[in-house]
Every structure is written in C-alpha cells, then in structure tokens.
C-alpha cells in the first residue's frame, strides 16, 4: 500500500495563477482532509470531506476550493494564488471509525 | 472550540536520556488524544494515542500520560536516540466534529551526541 500520496511535491506560482493539488489514498478511507502548515504553527484545517461527493469548510477555507469526485482522491484548488498561501500543504485520510489520521508527504508551495 | 498549546517550542536532550514533551488543551469534552512525529521534509507520523478513559498508555519506548483534571498530556520518550530528533505534535479530538483534530504548534526535539 502506498498510503496517502500527494502531487506535486514542490511548486512555485506567481500571484494570480491557479493550480490544483492532488491527494490520493489507497486505504479505502471515507474521510479526507487538507491542512496547511506554517512556521511556528500547528496544522490548520482548510477543507475536509466525509465521503465521496461531499466537502465542508475547515478553519481556514478562504481562497481554496476542493472536490471529492472519487472516494480515493481529494483535490485542493487555488483559483488565484496569493503570497499568503505560501505554505506546506498536507493531505490526510481517516477511516472515520476512529480518530487517527494518516498523512501524505506534503506539497511545498511558494507564491511570489 | 478547541485550542491546543505546547509548553516548549524546542527541547534538547542528551542521547540516552529521557525526553518529556508537554501539551495542554482547552476543551474538557475532548476524549481522544494523539501524538505525532514529523521528521524534516515529511508528513506527520502517528506515534501513540490515548482515550480519555485512560491515564497512561505505553508503547515501544514511548509513554503518554493524560491528566484530565488540568487538561494536560505528555509524551515521554525513554533512552532518546538520534533518530528521535523531530518535531512532535499533540492532536486533540474536536467534540461533535467529523473526526477533526486540533493540533498543537509542535516541539522540536534535538538529540545531542
């Protein structure tokens, strides 16, 4: 099992550009999450999904959109990137039966 | 809501000594707690968890202690090794949520030779 994978690993964007981050899990998990991690701060929840076709806002959703068209994939989109979105983005999944979340390796995004 | 804080952002210990990393939480209704380890350039990795009906849980070289009275938990690492150098996060369940966790800001553990 690959677990949780994320693509790309690194990306540099100019202000105003758009991009999509892809998260995939092969554990048949129902719940998936997108976090951002900034220096000196814990992980902050952007959006999450409790099943295929569902999405919901987390703590810091502004400037991001998500889609969960397939159970194994959770996409995070930035329509118009801003320097404040420079961060490391982590995807996680959970079976929904317990609380443990499994994390991907992260995507380092820089917006100039 | 829930807030989670860690007592020290950095901790340095000598190889072979025991390490103790602390975490405080605010919501007394939280009932599940996890410690994660994050190595440089990698995603958080599950270490150990504990439910609110327990005070202590032991794993391999790690022990988690939970004090619900003062809303405090700690991670103890025995005989700390160089491979233990990482950032350690506590995560606390958010009551009534879709299995959401609130994360502390992390403690950077450095193991000195």
Short mmCIF file of N, CA and C in Angstrom, two decimals, chain A residues 17-89:
data_model
loop_
_atom_site.label_atom_id
_atom_site.label_comp_id
_atom_site.label_asym_id
_atom_site.label_seq_id
_atom_site.Cartn_x
_atom_site.Cartn_y
_atom_site.Cartn_z
N UNK A 17 -1.94 33.22 -10.35
CA UNK A 17 -2.03 31.95 -11.06
C UNK A 17 -2.88 30.96 -10.28
N UNK A 18 -3.32 29.93 -10.99
CA UNK A 18 -4.13 28.90 -10.34
C UNK A 18 -3.41 27.56 -10.41
N UNK A 19 -3.79 26.67 -9.51
CA UNK A 19 -3.25 25.32 -9.55
C UNK A 19 -4.13 24.39 -8.74
N UNK A 20 -3.91 23.11 -8.96
CA UNK A 20 -4.63 22.07 -8.22
C UNK A 20 -3.63 21.11 -7.60
N UNK A 21 -3.83 20.82 -6.32
CA UNK A 21 -3.04 19.82 -5.63
C UNK A 21 -3.87 18.54 -5.54
N UNK A 22 -3.21 17.42 -5.83
CA UNK A 22 -3.91 16.15 -5.83
C UNK A 22 -3.49 15.30 -4.65
N UNK A 23 -4.47 14.73 -3.97
CA UNK A 23 -4.23 13.78 -2.89
C UNK A 23 -4.93 12.47 -3.26
N UNK A 24 -4.22 11.38 -3.07
CA UNK A 24 -4.80 10.06 -3.34
C UNK A 24 -4.49 9.12 -2.19
N UNK A 25 -5.48 8.30 -1.82
CA UNK A 25 -5.26 7.30 -0.76
C UNK A 25 -5.80 5.95 -1.23
N UNK A 26 -5.09 4.91 -0.83
CA UNK A 26 -5.46 3.57 -1.27
C UNK A 26 -5.91 2.70 -0.09
N UNK A 27 -6.40 3.34 0.97
CA UNK A 27 -6.82 2.62 2.17
C UNK A 27 -8.34 2.52 2.28
N UNK A 28 -9.03 2.96 1.25
CA UNK A 28 -10.50 2.93 1.22
C UNK A 28 -11.10 3.76 2.36
N UNK A 29 -10.40 4.83 2.73
CA UNK A 29 -10.88 5.68 3.81
C UNK A 29 -12.01 6.59 3.35
N UNK A 30 -12.96 6.80 4.28
CA UNK A 30 -14.09 7.67 3.96
C UNK A 30 -13.73 9.15 4.09
N UNK A 31 -12.97 9.49 5.14
CA UNK A 31 -12.71 10.89 5.46
C UNK A 31 -11.36 11.31 4.89
N UNK A 32 -11.34 12.52 4.33
CA UNK A 32 -10.09 13.10 3.85
C UNK A 32 -10.03 14.57 4.24
N UNK A 33 -8.81 15.06 4.42
CA UNK A 33 -8.59 16.41 4.96
C UNK A 33 -7.45 17.10 4.23
N UNK A 34 -7.57 18.42 4.12
CA UNK A 34 -6.46 19.25 3.65
C UNK A 34 -6.06 20.22 4.75
N UNK A 35 -4.76 20.24 5.06
CA UNK A 35 -4.20 21.15 6.06
C UNK A 35 -3.12 22.02 5.40
N UNK A 36 -2.86 23.14 6.05
CA UNK A 36 -1.67 23.91 5.73
C UNK A 36 -0.83 24.02 6.99
N UNK A 37 0.49 24.08 6.79
CA UNK A 37 1.40 24.16 7.91
C UNK A 37 2.35 25.33 7.69
N UNK A 38 2.32 26.27 8.60
CA UNK A 38 3.18 27.45 8.52
C UNK A 38 4.17 27.42 9.69
N UNK A 39 5.32 28.06 9.52
CA UNK A 39 6.36 28.03 10.57
C UNK A 39 5.81 28.45 11.92
N UNK A 40 6.13 27.68 12.96
CA UNK A 40 5.73 28.01 14.32
C UNK A 40 4.27 27.78 14.63
N UNK A 41 3.56 27.21 13.67
CA UNK A 41 2.13 26.98 13.89
C UNK A 41 1.82 25.51 13.67
N UNK A 42 0.77 25.08 14.30
CA UNK A 42 0.33 23.72 14.07
C UNK A 42 -0.37 23.60 12.74
N UNK A 43 -0.81 22.41 12.43
CA UNK A 43 -1.57 22.17 11.21
C UNK A 43 -2.95 22.82 11.34
N UNK A 44 -3.34 23.53 10.30
CA UNK A 44 -4.65 24.17 10.30
C UNK A 44 -5.50 23.58 9.18
N UNK A 45 -6.72 23.24 9.52
CA UNK A 45 -7.61 22.56 8.59
C UNK A 45 -8.20 23.53 7.59
N UNK A 46 -8.07 23.20 6.30
CA UNK A 46 -8.59 24.06 5.24
C UNK A 46 -9.99 23.61 4.85
N UNK A 47 -10.09 22.39 4.35
CA UNK A 47 -11.36 21.76 3.98
C UNK A 47 -11.27 20.28 4.31
N UNK A 48 -12.43 19.65 4.38
CA UNK A 48 -12.44 18.21 4.60
C UNK A 48 -13.62 17.58 3.89
N UNK A 49 -13.60 16.26 3.84
CA UNK A 49 -14.67 15.52 3.18
C UNK A 49 -14.98 14.26 4.00
N UNK A 50 -16.26 13.97 4.16
CA UNK A 50 -16.65 12.79 4.92
C UNK A 50 -17.11 11.66 4.01
N UNK A 51 -16.94 11.86 2.72
CA UNK A 51 -17.29 10.79 1.78
C UNK A 51 -17.29 11.32 0.36
N UNK A 52 -17.33 10.40 -0.58
CA UNK A 52 -17.36 10.78 -2.00
C UNK A 52 -18.51 11.75 -2.26
N UNK A 53 -18.18 12.84 -2.95
CA UNK A 53 -19.20 13.82 -3.32
C UNK A 53 -19.51 14.85 -2.26
N UNK A 54 -18.85 14.76 -1.10
CA UNK A 54 -19.11 15.72 -0.02
C UNK A 54 -17.86 16.53 0.29
N UNK A 55 -18.04 17.81 0.63
CA UNK A 55 -16.94 18.64 1.11
C UNK A 55 -17.49 19.59 2.15
N UNK A 56 -16.60 20.10 3.01
CA UNK A 56 -17.00 21.05 4.04
C UNK A 56 -15.81 21.94 4.38
N UNK A 57 -16.12 23.13 4.92
CA UNK A 57 -15.08 24.09 5.26
C UNK A 57 -14.47 23.77 6.61
N UNK A 58 -13.17 24.04 6.69
CA UNK A 58 -12.47 23.90 7.95
C UNK A 58 -12.22 25.25 8.57
N UNK A 59 -11.08 25.37 9.22
CA UNK A 59 -10.74 26.58 9.96
C UNK A 59 -10.33 27.75 9.05
N UNK A 60 -9.61 27.44 7.97
CA UNK A 60 -9.06 28.49 7.09
C UNK A 60 -9.40 28.21 5.62
N UNK A 61 -10.66 28.28 5.22
CA UNK A 61 -11.05 27.87 3.86
C UNK A 61 -10.91 28.93 2.78
N UNK A 62 -10.77 30.20 3.17
CA UNK A 62 -10.81 31.28 2.19
C UNK A 62 -9.67 31.18 1.19
N UNK A 63 -10.02 31.30 -0.10
CA UNK A 63 -9.03 31.25 -1.17
C UNK A 63 -8.79 29.86 -1.72
N UNK A 64 -9.48 28.87 -1.16
CA UNK A 64 -9.31 27.48 -1.59
C UNK A 64 -10.65 26.86 -1.96
N UNK A 65 -10.60 25.91 -2.90
CA UNK A 65 -11.77 25.09 -3.16
C UNK A 65 -11.33 23.64 -3.24
N UNK A 66 -12.27 22.74 -3.03
CA UNK A 66 -11.96 21.32 -3.03
C UNK A 66 -13.02 20.54 -3.78
N UNK A 67 -12.62 19.34 -4.20
CA UNK A 67 -13.59 18.42 -4.80
C UNK A 67 -13.23 16.99 -4.46
N UNK A 68 -14.26 16.18 -4.30
CA UNK A 68 -14.07 14.75 -3.97
C UNK A 68 -14.99 13.95 -4.89
N UNK A 69 -14.60 13.86 -6.14
CA UNK A 69 -15.41 13.17 -7.14
C UNK A 69 -15.27 11.66 -7.02
N UNK A 70 -14.10 11.21 -6.57
CA UNK A 70 -13.86 9.79 -6.34
C UNK A 70 -13.45 9.59 -4.90
N UNK A 71 -13.80 8.49 -4.33
CA UNK A 71 -13.51 8.23 -2.92
C UNK A 71 -12.02 8.32 -2.62
N UNK A 72 -11.19 7.87 -3.54
CA UNK A 72 -9.77 7.81 -3.25
C UNK A 72 -9.03 9.11 -3.49
N UNK A 73 -9.69 10.11 -4.11
CA UNK A 73 -8.99 11.35 -4.45
C UNK A 73 -9.64 12.57 -3.80
N UNK A 74 -8.80 13.51 -3.40
CA UNK A 74 -9.30 14.77 -2.82
C UNK A 74 -8.43 15.88 -3.39
N UNK A 75 -9.05 16.77 -4.15
CA UNK A 75 -8.33 17.82 -4.85
C UNK A 75 -8.46 19.14 -4.11
N UNK A 76 -7.37 19.88 -4.03
CA UNK A 76 -7.36 21.22 -3.45
C UNK A 76 -6.98 22.21 -4.53
N UNK A 77 -7.84 23.20 -4.77
CA UNK A 77 -7.59 24.18 -5.80
C UNK A 77 -7.35 25.57 -5.25
N UNK A 78 -6.44 26.28 -5.91
CA UNK A 78 -6.22 27.69 -5.64
C UNK A 78 -6.57 28.41 -6.93
N UNK A 79 -7.62 29.21 -6.91
CA UNK A 79 -8.07 29.87 -8.15
C UNK A 79 -7.20 31.05 -8.51
N UNK A 80 -6.76 31.80 -7.52
CA UNK A 80 -5.93 32.99 -7.75
C UNK A 80 -4.95 33.09 -6.60
N UNK A 81 -3.77 32.52 -6.79
CA UNK A 81 -2.81 32.38 -5.70
C UNK A 81 -2.34 33.74 -5.18
N UNK A 82 -2.14 33.78 -3.86
CA UNK A 82 -1.63 34.98 -3.19
C UNK A 82 -0.41 34.60 -2.36
N UNK A 83 0.51 35.54 -2.13
CA UNK A 83 1.70 35.24 -1.32
C UNK A 83 1.37 34.65 0.05
N UNK A 84 0.21 35.01 0.60
CA UNK A 84 -0.19 34.49 1.92
C UNK A 84 -0.49 32.99 1.88
N UNK A 85 -0.59 32.43 0.68
CA UNK A 85 -0.84 31.00 0.54
C UNK A 85 0.46 30.20 0.41
N UNK A 86 1.58 30.88 0.50
CA UNK A 86 2.86 30.19 0.59
C UNK A 86 2.86 29.36 1.87
N UNK A 87 3.04 28.05 1.73
CA UNK A 87 2.91 27.17 2.87
C UNK A 87 3.28 25.75 2.45
N UNK A 88 3.25 24.84 3.42
CA UNK A 88 3.34 23.42 3.12
C UNK A 88 1.96 22.83 3.33
N UNK A 89 1.48 22.12 2.34
CA UNK A 89 0.13 21.58 2.37
C UNK A 89 0.18 20.07 2.58
#
